[in-house]
Short mmCIF file of C-alpha atoms in Angstrom, two decimals:
data_model
loop_
_atom_site.label_atom_id
_atom_site.label_comp_id
_atom_site.label_asym_id
_atom_site.label_seq_id
_atom_site.Cartn_x
_atom_site.Cartn_y
_atom_site.Cartn_z
CA ASP A 1391 1.96 39.71 55.75
CA SER A 1392 4.77 42.23 56.40
CA GLY A 1393 2.80 45.63 56.00
CA VAL A 1394 5.25 46.51 53.17
CA THR A 1395 3.59 47.03 49.95
CA GLN A 1396 5.17 46.65 46.94
CA THR A 1397 3.62 47.69 43.61
CA PRO A 1398 3.44 45.86 40.61
CA LYS A 1399 3.83 42.89 41.52
CA HIS A 1400 5.19 42.02 37.96
CA LEU A 1401 6.87 44.18 35.54
CA ILE A 1402 7.58 43.34 31.86
CA THR A 1403 9.47 45.65 29.69
CA ALA A 1404 12.57 46.24 26.95
CA THR A 1405 15.83 46.86 26.80
CA GLY A 1406 16.72 50.82 26.93
CA GLN A 1407 13.24 51.26 28.67
CA ARG A 1408 12.92 52.64 32.52
CA VAL A 1409 10.10 51.58 35.16
CA THR A 1410 9.89 53.01 38.29
CA LEU A 1411 9.04 50.83 41.76
CA ARG A 1412 6.83 51.45 44.33
CA CYS A 1413 7.32 50.73 47.75
CA SER A 1414 4.96 51.91 50.57
CA PRO A 1415 7.11 50.47 54.58
CA ARG A 1416 4.40 49.65 57.79
CA SER A 1417 2.71 52.37 59.30
CA GLY A 1418 5.38 53.94 61.33
CA ASP A 1419 8.64 52.71 59.95
CA LEU A 1420 11.07 55.60 58.93
CA SER A 1421 13.74 53.65 57.07
CA VAL A 1422 13.17 51.72 53.67
CA TYR A 1423 15.80 49.39 51.86
CA TRP A 1424 15.70 48.71 48.35
CA TYR A 1425 17.41 44.26 47.50
CA GLN A 1426 17.45 42.99 44.33
CA GLN A 1427 17.61 39.47 44.40
CA SER A 1428 19.05 38.05 41.10
CA LEU A 1429 20.28 34.00 40.78
CA ASP A 1430 23.80 34.97 39.58
CA GLN A 1431 24.86 37.76 42.18
CA GLY A 1432 22.52 36.49 44.92
CA LEU A 1433 20.78 39.23 47.44
CA GLN A 1434 22.31 42.69 46.64
CA PHE A 1435 21.92 45.95 49.10
CA LEU A 1436 21.16 48.52 46.30
CA ILE A 1437 20.44 51.98 49.00
CA GLN A 1438 18.64 52.55 52.30
CA TYR A 1439 16.92 55.95 52.93
CA TYR A 1440 15.96 57.15 56.51
CA ASN A 1441 13.26 59.59 57.10
CA GLY A 1442 14.14 61.36 53.47
CA GLU A 1443 17.75 61.23 53.81
CA GLU A 1444 20.15 58.72 51.71
CA ARG A 1445 21.68 56.62 54.67
CA ALA A 1446 23.44 53.44 53.29
CA LYS A 1447 24.76 52.55 49.53
CA GLY A 1448 25.74 49.82 47.82
CA ASN A 1449 25.82 47.80 44.60
CA ILE A 1450 23.42 50.51 43.02
CA LEU A 1451 24.51 51.43 39.75
CA GLU A 1452 24.76 54.91 37.91
CA ARG A 1453 21.25 53.16 36.32
CA PHE A 1454 19.30 53.18 38.94
CA SER A 1455 18.09 55.45 41.10
CA ALA A 1456 15.90 55.97 44.36
CA GLN A 1457 14.01 58.84 46.39
CA GLN A 1458 11.70 58.60 50.30
CA PHE A 1459 9.22 61.05 49.81
CA PRO A 1460 7.55 63.11 52.85
CA ASP A 1461 5.00 60.69 53.20
CA LEU A 1462 7.64 58.10 53.80
CA HIS A 1463 6.53 55.53 50.78
CA SER A 1464 9.28 54.96 48.28
CA GLU A 1465 10.47 54.19 44.46
CA LEU A 1466 13.35 52.74 42.64
CA ASN A 1467 14.02 53.95 39.26
CA LEU A 1468 15.88 51.76 36.62
CA SER A 1469 17.02 53.29 33.00
CA SER A 1470 18.75 52.23 30.19
CA LEU A 1471 17.23 48.95 31.20
CA GLU A 1472 19.77 45.95 29.84
CA LEU A 1473 18.54 41.97 30.41
CA GLY A 1474 20.70 41.56 33.39
CA ASP A 1475 18.87 43.98 35.26
CA SER A 1476 16.03 40.96 35.58
CA ALA A 1477 15.98 40.43 38.92
CA LEU A 1478 13.03 40.62 42.20
CA TYR A 1479 13.39 44.23 43.67
CA PHE A 1480 12.47 43.99 47.48
CA CYS A 1481 11.79 46.31 49.92
CA ALA A 1482 12.15 46.41 53.12
CA SER A 1483 11.06 48.48 56.04
CA SER A 1484 12.80 49.23 59.96
CA VAL A 1485 11.43 51.88 62.86
CA GLY A 1486 14.55 52.38 62.91
CA GLY A 1487 17.79 52.90 60.56
CA ARG A 1488 20.37 51.06 62.42
CA ALA A 1489 22.19 47.18 62.28
CA MET A 1490 20.13 46.22 64.92
CA ASN A 1491 16.54 46.90 64.13
CA GLU A 1492 14.14 44.28 62.55
CA GLN A 1493 13.88 45.03 58.46
CA PHE A 1494 10.39 44.04 57.12
CA PHE A 1495 10.57 42.87 53.33
CA GLY A 1496 7.72 43.33 51.28
CA PRO A 1497 6.70 40.55 48.72
CA GLY A 1498 9.09 41.98 46.15
CA THR A 1499 8.75 43.43 42.32
CA ARG A 1500 9.47 41.10 39.23
CA LEU A 1501 11.29 42.61 36.77
CA THR A 1502 11.85 41.32 33.48
CA VAL A 1503 13.72 42.78 30.94
CA LEU A 1504 12.92 41.90 26.91
CA GLY B 1138 35.56 43.23 52.82
CA ASN B 1139 32.77 41.92 54.54
CA SER B 1140 31.03 38.71 53.77
CA VAL B 1141 29.20 35.89 54.48
CA THR B 1142 29.03 32.58 53.64
CA GLN B 1143 26.45 29.42 53.82
CA MET B 1144 27.00 25.72 53.50
CA GLU B 1145 25.41 24.98 50.37
CA GLY B 1146 21.98 23.56 49.21
CA PRO B 1147 19.87 22.15 48.53
CA VAL B 1148 19.05 20.03 52.28
CA THR B 1149 16.66 17.53 52.29
CA LEU B 1150 15.71 16.26 54.86
CA SER B 1151 13.07 13.69 56.70
CA GLU B 1152 10.76 14.97 59.02
CA GLU B 1153 11.65 15.01 62.74
CA ALA B 1154 15.62 15.15 61.45
CA PHE B 1155 18.15 17.66 63.07
CA LEU B 1156 18.43 20.34 60.47
CA THR B 1157 22.09 22.29 61.16
CA ILE B 1158 23.00 24.54 58.36
CA ASN B 1159 26.45 26.03 58.06
CA CYS B 1160 27.00 30.46 58.59
CA THR B 1161 30.24 31.89 58.80
CA TYR B 1162 31.30 35.57 58.26
CA THR B 1163 34.27 37.68 57.88
CA ALA B 1164 33.90 41.39 59.35
CA THR B 1165 36.00 43.73 61.55
CA GLY B 1166 33.96 44.74 64.73
CA TYR B 1167 31.39 43.30 65.94
CA PRO B 1168 28.60 43.02 63.06
CA SER B 1169 24.99 42.04 63.87
CA LEU B 1170 23.88 38.35 62.65
CA PHE B 1171 20.64 37.16 61.55
CA TRP B 1172 19.14 34.35 59.97
CA TYR B 1173 16.31 35.31 57.34
CA VAL B 1174 13.82 32.54 55.87
CA GLN B 1175 12.00 33.01 52.70
CA TYR B 1176 8.98 30.75 51.64
CA PRO B 1177 7.57 30.03 48.24
CA GLY B 1178 6.78 33.17 46.55
CA GLU B 1179 7.14 35.28 49.29
CA GLY B 1180 9.79 37.69 50.77
CA LEU B 1181 11.85 36.95 53.72
CA GLN B 1182 11.47 36.78 57.31
CA LEU B 1183 13.06 37.50 59.92
CA LEU B 1184 13.64 33.90 62.19
CA LEU B 1185 16.26 35.56 64.53
CA LYS B 1186 19.36 37.68 65.42
CA ALA B 1187 22.04 37.92 67.71
CA THR B 1188 23.97 41.40 68.31
CA LYS B 1189 26.71 40.13 70.25
CA ALA B 1190 29.56 37.65 70.82
CA ASP B 1191 28.11 34.62 72.90
CA ASP B 1192 24.26 35.75 72.33
CA LYS B 1193 21.53 32.96 70.82
CA GLY B 1194 19.25 33.70 69.06
CA SER B 1195 15.98 31.74 69.35
CA ASN B 1196 12.76 31.74 67.49
CA LYS B 1197 10.07 28.98 66.46
CA GLY B 1198 12.30 25.91 67.49
CA PHE B 1199 15.23 27.23 65.99
CA GLU B 1200 18.44 28.38 67.40
CA ALA B 1201 21.59 29.93 66.15
CA THR B 1202 24.78 31.02 68.44
CA TYR B 1203 27.20 34.05 68.02
CA ARG B 1204 30.81 32.96 68.44
CA LYS B 1205 32.58 35.27 67.51
CA GLU B 1206 35.93 33.06 67.60
CA THR B 1207 35.08 30.97 64.88
CA THR B 1208 33.07 33.32 63.27
CA SER B 1209 30.27 31.47 62.98
CA PHE B 1210 26.58 31.37 63.09
CA HIS B 1211 24.94 28.30 62.40
CA LEU B 1212 21.93 27.59 62.37
CA GLU B 1213 20.13 24.57 63.88
CA LYS B 1214 16.84 23.24 64.85
CA GLY B 1215 15.84 19.19 66.79
CA SER B 1216 13.12 18.24 64.71
CA VAL B 1217 12.29 20.31 61.64
CA GLN B 1218 8.63 20.14 59.44
CA VAL B 1219 7.44 19.93 56.40
CA SER B 1220 6.54 23.30 57.07
CA ASP B 1221 10.43 24.44 57.45
CA SER B 1222 10.98 23.68 54.09
CA ALA B 1223 12.53 26.73 52.30
CA VAL B 1224 15.32 29.33 51.94
CA TYR B 1225 17.53 29.98 54.23
CA PHE B 1226 19.60 33.28 54.58
CA CYS B 1227 22.25 34.06 56.93
CA ALA B 1228 23.55 38.16 56.75
CA LEU B 1229 25.10 39.99 59.45
CA SER B 1230 25.04 44.16 59.85
CA ARG B 1231 27.35 46.56 60.86
CA TYR B 1232 26.74 49.55 63.07
CA ASN B 1233 28.80 52.09 60.77
CA GLN B 1234 26.94 51.05 57.80
CA GLY B 1235 22.67 51.74 58.31
CA GLY B 1236 20.78 48.75 58.76
CA LYS B 1237 22.62 47.46 55.03
CA LEU B 1238 22.16 43.55 55.47
CA ILE B 1239 25.35 41.64 54.01
CA PHE B 1240 23.32 37.96 52.88
CA GLY B 1241 25.22 35.45 52.39
CA GLN B 1242 24.31 32.81 49.18
CA GLY B 1243 21.53 31.30 51.09
CA THR B 1244 20.59 27.29 51.65
CA GLU B 1245 17.22 26.02 49.91
CA LEU B 1246 15.92 23.27 52.59
CA SER B 1247 13.28 20.37 51.67
CA VAL B 1248 11.75 18.65 54.03
CA LYS B 1249 10.51 14.72 52.97
CA PRO B 1250 6.98 13.57 55.04
#
């Protein structure tokens, strides 16, 4: 158990819908990361927050948005869903927000768009 | 741009065999390098890391050496066990890009008794 929790574990929805994925980091970790894992794209970095502020941005679509709240939990919002958004979405956390900080991954949220 | 290339899988070995999973990277400067492991149905776990050239990361019998001259970070283990069956990801992170990890495509390892 990494100490990072993600809810829900599974999500099944339809095209065009909007969903919210939630992540609670390990106690004491200030940085949260979101990654998408799919068969065709592999593991892709989406976005990083550090203590409530956006720190780095990757291949995140405009239909996707995220935020980190004052209690440090984070939410990833996916809207106007398409079939290709079906993937495993991982959240990770680390103490600092730098390259050498170890990231601890949650178990993931499996999103299926029908 | 920055990228990581791993050897294709799946790799199937017998218990106690020697393991090598090749990883090469493309990046400017001196990235930090990592190996993560993903067991079935779980999230990723950090296996080992190296933050500068010639550093050797090691953990649970696995080792990898940061080779700047060959831009490589190959993962090795002298004697694999069935419990090592998992997907292994090589990754890099640049100092000026926060903690963003760039992953290779992953290599699935299956160890048979």
